[in-house]
Amino acid sequence: MNMDIVTCGEMLLSEKLLEGAIDLALGAYELNNPNYERVMVTVEQLRLLVPQSFGITPEGLTWEESFNSPYLLQPEQLSGLNCIEADASIGSYMSRRALEQQYNIIHGNTITVGSADLLRKMIAMGLGYGYVSVHGEGGGLRLEDGTIPVVACTLPGLPLTRYGQAAYSRTSPYLEYIREFIRIFQENILLQEEKIAAALHRPMHRLA
């Protein structure tokens, strides 16, 4: 059996699945249709990442401390500050839109990027704040000198996790292959989580 992998923005995943353009959709998206099976496959940690240079977080607060216990900001503290956001091609776009809908924040300049890695890198460079998924080891935020000049923050009521799902039609002719693919995918995700948890010496998030 041949398998074609199609990439698109997560906003389009459910649409393509319902149209029959794809047999399996993997990502963070909304789908409320009883004719489709949904399986949760990933748990991402979301943080509002703020450069230390912005001066709105406590001096001396380290990345490790703030990731485990995000520093609580008020929405008005972000007013006028530059913001870096994802475009519609990556999952962080939907998280960013949810942030805009929940809080009335007036930004300074807004920079839109097409890569979550670039988004994190620009935050670490002090070019703006952003709301994006991140691991505790600070991947993409560490500068050449080994420091992470970023504080993990949150806002009142801001979600700190994002769930990725696999969805497929209950009547798909490829059910056996789809379910086997999901099983293999989950095993590989679990293996990566175990490696990260071991490196950070903390428990990982398991999906039921």
mmCIF file of N, CA, C and O in Angstrom, residues 80-120:
data_model
loop_
_atom_site.group_PDB
_atom_site.id
_atom_site.type_symbol
_atom_site.label_atom_id
_atom_site.label_comp_id
_atom_site.label_asym_id
_atom_site.label_seq_id
_atom_site.Cartn_x
_atom_site.Cartn_y
_atom_site.Cartn_z
ATOM 1 N N GLY A 80 1.175 47.622 23.681
ATOM 2 C CA GLY A 80 2.206 48.425 23.047
ATOM 3 C C GLY A 80 3.483 47.675 22.726
ATOM 4 O O GLY A 80 4.374 48.221 22.064
ATOM 5 N N LEU A 81 3.593 46.430 23.184
ATOM 6 C CA LEU A 81 4.801 45.648 22.931
ATOM 7 C C LEU A 81 4.710 44.931 21.585
ATOM 8 O O LEU A 81 3.626 44.569 21.128
ATOM 9 N N ASN A 82 5.857 44.715 20.971
ATOM 10 C CA ASN A 82 5.892 43.998 19.699
ATOM 11 C C ASN A 82 5.506 42.540 19.898
ATOM 12 O O ASN A 82 5.868 41.920 20.896
ATOM 13 N N CYS A 83 4.799 41.998 18.929
ATOM 14 C CA CYS A 83 4.311 40.630 18.998
ATOM 15 C C CYS A 83 4.773 39.860 17.762
ATOM 16 O O CYS A 83 4.779 40.393 16.653
ATOM 17 N N ILE A 84 5.164 38.620 17.967
ATOM 18 C CA ILE A 84 5.532 37.741 16.855
ATOM 19 C C ILE A 84 4.501 36.625 16.801
ATOM 20 O O ILE A 84 4.255 35.947 17.794
ATOM 21 N N GLU A 85 3.885 36.442 15.653
ATOM 22 C CA GLU A 85 2.837 35.437 15.526
ATOM 23 C C GLU A 85 3.091 34.533 14.335
ATOM 24 O O GLU A 85 3.825 34.871 13.410
ATOM 25 N N ALA A 86 2.453 33.370 14.376
ATOM 26 C CA ALA A 86 2.572 32.397 13.297
ATOM 27 C C ALA A 86 1.553 32.691 12.210
ATOM 28 O O ALA A 86 0.467 33.209 12.481
ATOM 29 N N ASP A 87 1.929 32.366 10.957
ATOM 30 C CA ASP A 87 0.929 32.485 9.904
ATOM 31 C C ASP A 87 0.055 31.233 9.900
ATOM 32 O O ASP A 87 0.241 30.314 10.697
ATOM 33 N N ALA A 88 -0.911 31.187 8.988
ATOM 34 C CA ALA A 88 -1.911 30.127 9.001
ATOM 35 C C ALA A 88 -1.357 28.761 8.617
ATOM 36 O O ALA A 88 -2.079 27.766 8.679
ATOM 37 N N SER A 89 -0.090 28.676 8.240
ATOM 38 C CA SER A 89 0.469 27.404 7.790
ATOM 39 C C SER A 89 0.933 26.515 8.943
ATOM 40 O O SER A 89 1.231 25.348 8.739
ATOM 41 N N ILE A 90 1.007 27.064 10.170
ATOM 42 C CA ILE A 90 1.476 26.252 11.290
ATOM 43 C C ILE A 90 0.477 26.318 12.438
ATOM 44 O O ILE A 90 -0.327 27.238 12.550
ATOM 45 N N GLY A 91 0.558 25.300 13.307
ATOM 46 C CA GLY A 91 -0.438 25.136 14.351
ATOM 47 C C GLY A 91 -0.533 26.285 15.332
ATOM 48 O O GLY A 91 -1.594 26.551 15.875
ATOM 49 N N SER A 92 0.570 26.970 15.586
ATOM 50 C CA SER A 92 0.563 28.065 16.553
ATOM 51 C C SER A 92 -0.359 29.195 16.125
ATOM 52 O O SER A 92 -0.760 30.023 16.949
ATOM 53 N N TYR A 93 -0.733 29.231 14.848
ATOM 54 C CA TYR A 93 -1.633 30.274 14.352
ATOM 55 C C TYR A 93 -2.961 30.222 15.099
ATOM 56 O O TYR A 93 -3.479 31.253 15.532
ATOM 57 N N MET A 94 -3.515 29.019 15.251
ATOM 58 C CA MET A 94 -4.810 28.893 15.910
ATOM 59 C C MET A 94 -4.723 29.264 17.390
ATOM 60 O O MET A 94 -5.632 29.861 17.947
ATOM 61 N N SER A 95 -3.597 28.911 18.025
ATOM 62 C CA SER A 95 -3.396 29.291 19.422
ATOM 63 C C SER A 95 -3.328 30.802 19.551
ATOM 64 O O SER A 95 -3.870 31.392 20.486
ATOM 65 N N ARG A 96 -2.662 31.431 18.589
ATOM 66 C CA ARG A 96 -2.524 32.884 18.604
ATOM 67 C C ARG A 96 -3.877 33.559 18.408
ATOM 68 O O ARG A 96 -4.200 34.553 19.074
ATOM 69 N N ARG A 97 -4.709 33.025 17.514
ATOM 70 C CA ARG A 97 -6.029 33.603 17.285
ATOM 71 C C ARG A 97 -6.899 33.464 18.543
ATOM 72 O O ARG A 97 -7.667 34.351 18.869
ATOM 73 N N ALA A 98 -6.768 32.332 19.233
ATOM 74 C CA ALA A 98 -7.518 32.147 20.475
ATOM 75 C C ALA A 98 -7.105 33.187 21.506
ATOM 76 O O ALA A 98 -7.924 33.711 22.257
ATOM 77 N N LEU A 99 -5.812 33.512 21.525
ATOM 78 C CA LEU A 99 -5.300 34.524 22.448
ATOM 79 C C LEU A 99 -5.915 35.888 22.126
ATOM 80 O O LEU A 99 -6.330 36.625 23.028
ATOM 81 N N GLU A 100 -5.994 36.227 20.852
ATOM 82 C CA GLU A 100 -6.554 37.518 20.454
ATOM 83 C C GLU A 100 -8.036 37.626 20.807
ATOM 84 O O GLU A 100 -8.514 38.694 21.174
ATOM 85 N N GLN A 101 -8.750 36.518 20.663
ATOM 86 C CA GLN A 101 -10.182 36.536 20.944
ATOM 87 C C GLN A 101 -10.464 36.668 22.434
ATOM 88 O O GLN A 101 -11.482 37.233 22.842
ATOM 89 N N GLN A 102 -9.574 36.149 23.255
ATOM 90 C CA GLN A 102 -9.812 36.126 24.700
ATOM 91 C C GLN A 102 -9.412 37.425 25.384
ATOM 92 O O GLN A 102 -9.990 37.797 26.404
ATOM 93 N N TYR A 103 -8.412 38.132 24.824
ATOM 94 C CA TYR A 103 -7.912 39.345 25.474
ATOM 95 C C TYR A 103 -7.875 40.493 24.472
ATOM 96 O O TYR A 103 -7.582 40.300 23.300
ATOM 97 N N ASN A 104 -8.129 41.662 24.962
ATOM 98 C CA ASN A 104 -8.097 42.854 24.116
ATOM 99 C C ASN A 104 -6.748 43.536 24.303
ATOM 100 O O ASN A 104 -6.602 44.445 25.118
ATOM 101 N N ILE A 105 -5.756 43.080 23.554
ATOM 102 C CA ILE A 105 -4.394 43.603 23.686
ATOM 103 C C ILE A 105 -4.051 44.433 22.450
ATOM 104 O O ILE A 105 -4.189 43.965 21.319
ATOM 105 N N ILE A 106 -3.612 45.635 22.665
ATOM 106 C CA ILE A 106 -3.192 46.497 21.565
ATOM 107 C C ILE A 106 -1.682 46.344 21.404
ATOM 108 O O ILE A 106 -0.908 46.725 22.275
ATOM 109 N N HIS A 107 -1.259 45.758 20.293
ATOM 110 C CA HIS A 107 0.154 45.481 20.073
ATOM 111 C C HIS A 107 0.898 46.699 19.541
ATOM 112 O O HIS A 107 0.305 47.659 19.061
ATOM 113 N N GLY A 108 2.219 46.598 19.635
ATOM 114 C CA GLY A 108 3.062 47.527 18.908
ATOM 115 C C GLY A 108 3.141 47.019 17.479
ATOM 116 O O GLY A 108 2.128 46.905 16.798
ATOM 117 N N ASN A 109 4.319 46.648 17.027
ATOM 118 C CA ASN A 109 4.455 46.021 15.718
ATOM 119 C C ASN A 109 4.139 44.536 15.825
ATOM 120 O O ASN A 109 4.410 43.904 16.840
ATOM 121 N N THR A 110 3.566 43.979 14.758
ATOM 122 C CA THR A 110 3.291 42.553 14.694
ATOM 123 C C THR A 110 4.096 41.945 13.559
ATOM 124 O O THR A 110 4.012 42.396 12.416
ATOM 125 N N ILE A 111 4.896 40.934 13.884
ATOM 126 C CA ILE A 111 5.717 40.245 12.890
ATOM 127 C C ILE A 111 5.129 38.852 12.685
ATOM 128 O O ILE A 111 4.941 38.110 13.641
ATOM 129 N N THR A 112 4.834 38.503 11.437
ATOM 130 C CA THR A 112 4.258 37.203 11.119
ATOM 131 C C THR A 112 5.310 36.322 10.467
ATOM 132 O O THR A 112 5.974 36.740 9.518
ATOM 133 N N VAL A 113 5.463 35.104 10.984
ATOM 134 C CA VAL A 113 6.474 34.169 10.467
ATOM 135 C C VAL A 113 5.808 32.839 10.112
ATOM 136 O O VAL A 113 4.724 32.524 10.593
ATOM 137 N N GLY A 114 6.466 32.060 9.268
ATOM 138 C CA GLY A 114 5.912 30.794 8.810
ATOM 139 C C GLY A 114 6.550 29.586 9.433
ATOM 140 O O GLY A 114 6.379 28.471 8.947
ATOM 141 N N SER A 115 7.301 29.774 10.515
ATOM 142 C CA SER A 115 7.984 28.661 11.165
ATOM 143 C C SER A 115 7.967 28.868 12.675
ATOM 144 O O SER A 115 8.314 29.946 13.164
ATOM 145 N N ALA A 116 7.572 27.818 13.408
ATOM 146 C CA ALA A 116 7.572 27.915 14.862
ATOM 147 C C ALA A 116 8.989 28.064 15.396
ATOM 148 O O ALA A 116 9.222 28.756 16.392
ATOM 149 N N ASP A 117 9.958 27.433 14.733
ATOM 150 C CA ASP A 117 11.358 27.553 15.157
ATOM 151 C C ASP A 117 11.837 28.994 15.011
ATOM 152 O O ASP A 117 12.522 29.523 15.898
ATOM 153 N N LEU A 118 11.493 29.618 13.895
ATOM 154 C CA LEU A 118 11.882 31.018 13.678
ATOM 155 C C LEU A 118 11.181 31.926 14.681
ATOM 156 O O LEU A 118 11.779 32.882 15.186
ATOM 157 N N LEU A 119 9.928 31.613 14.996
ATOM 158 C CA LEU A 119 9.178 32.389 15.972
ATOM 159 C C LEU A 119 9.903 32.393 17.315
ATOM 160 O O LEU A 119 10.114 33.439 17.929
ATOM 161 N N ARG A 120 10.313 31.203 17.762
ATOM 162 C CA ARG A 120 11.027 31.101 19.047
ATOM 163 C C ARG A 120 12.365 31.837 18.997
ATOM 164 O O ARG A 120 12.758 32.508 19.956
#
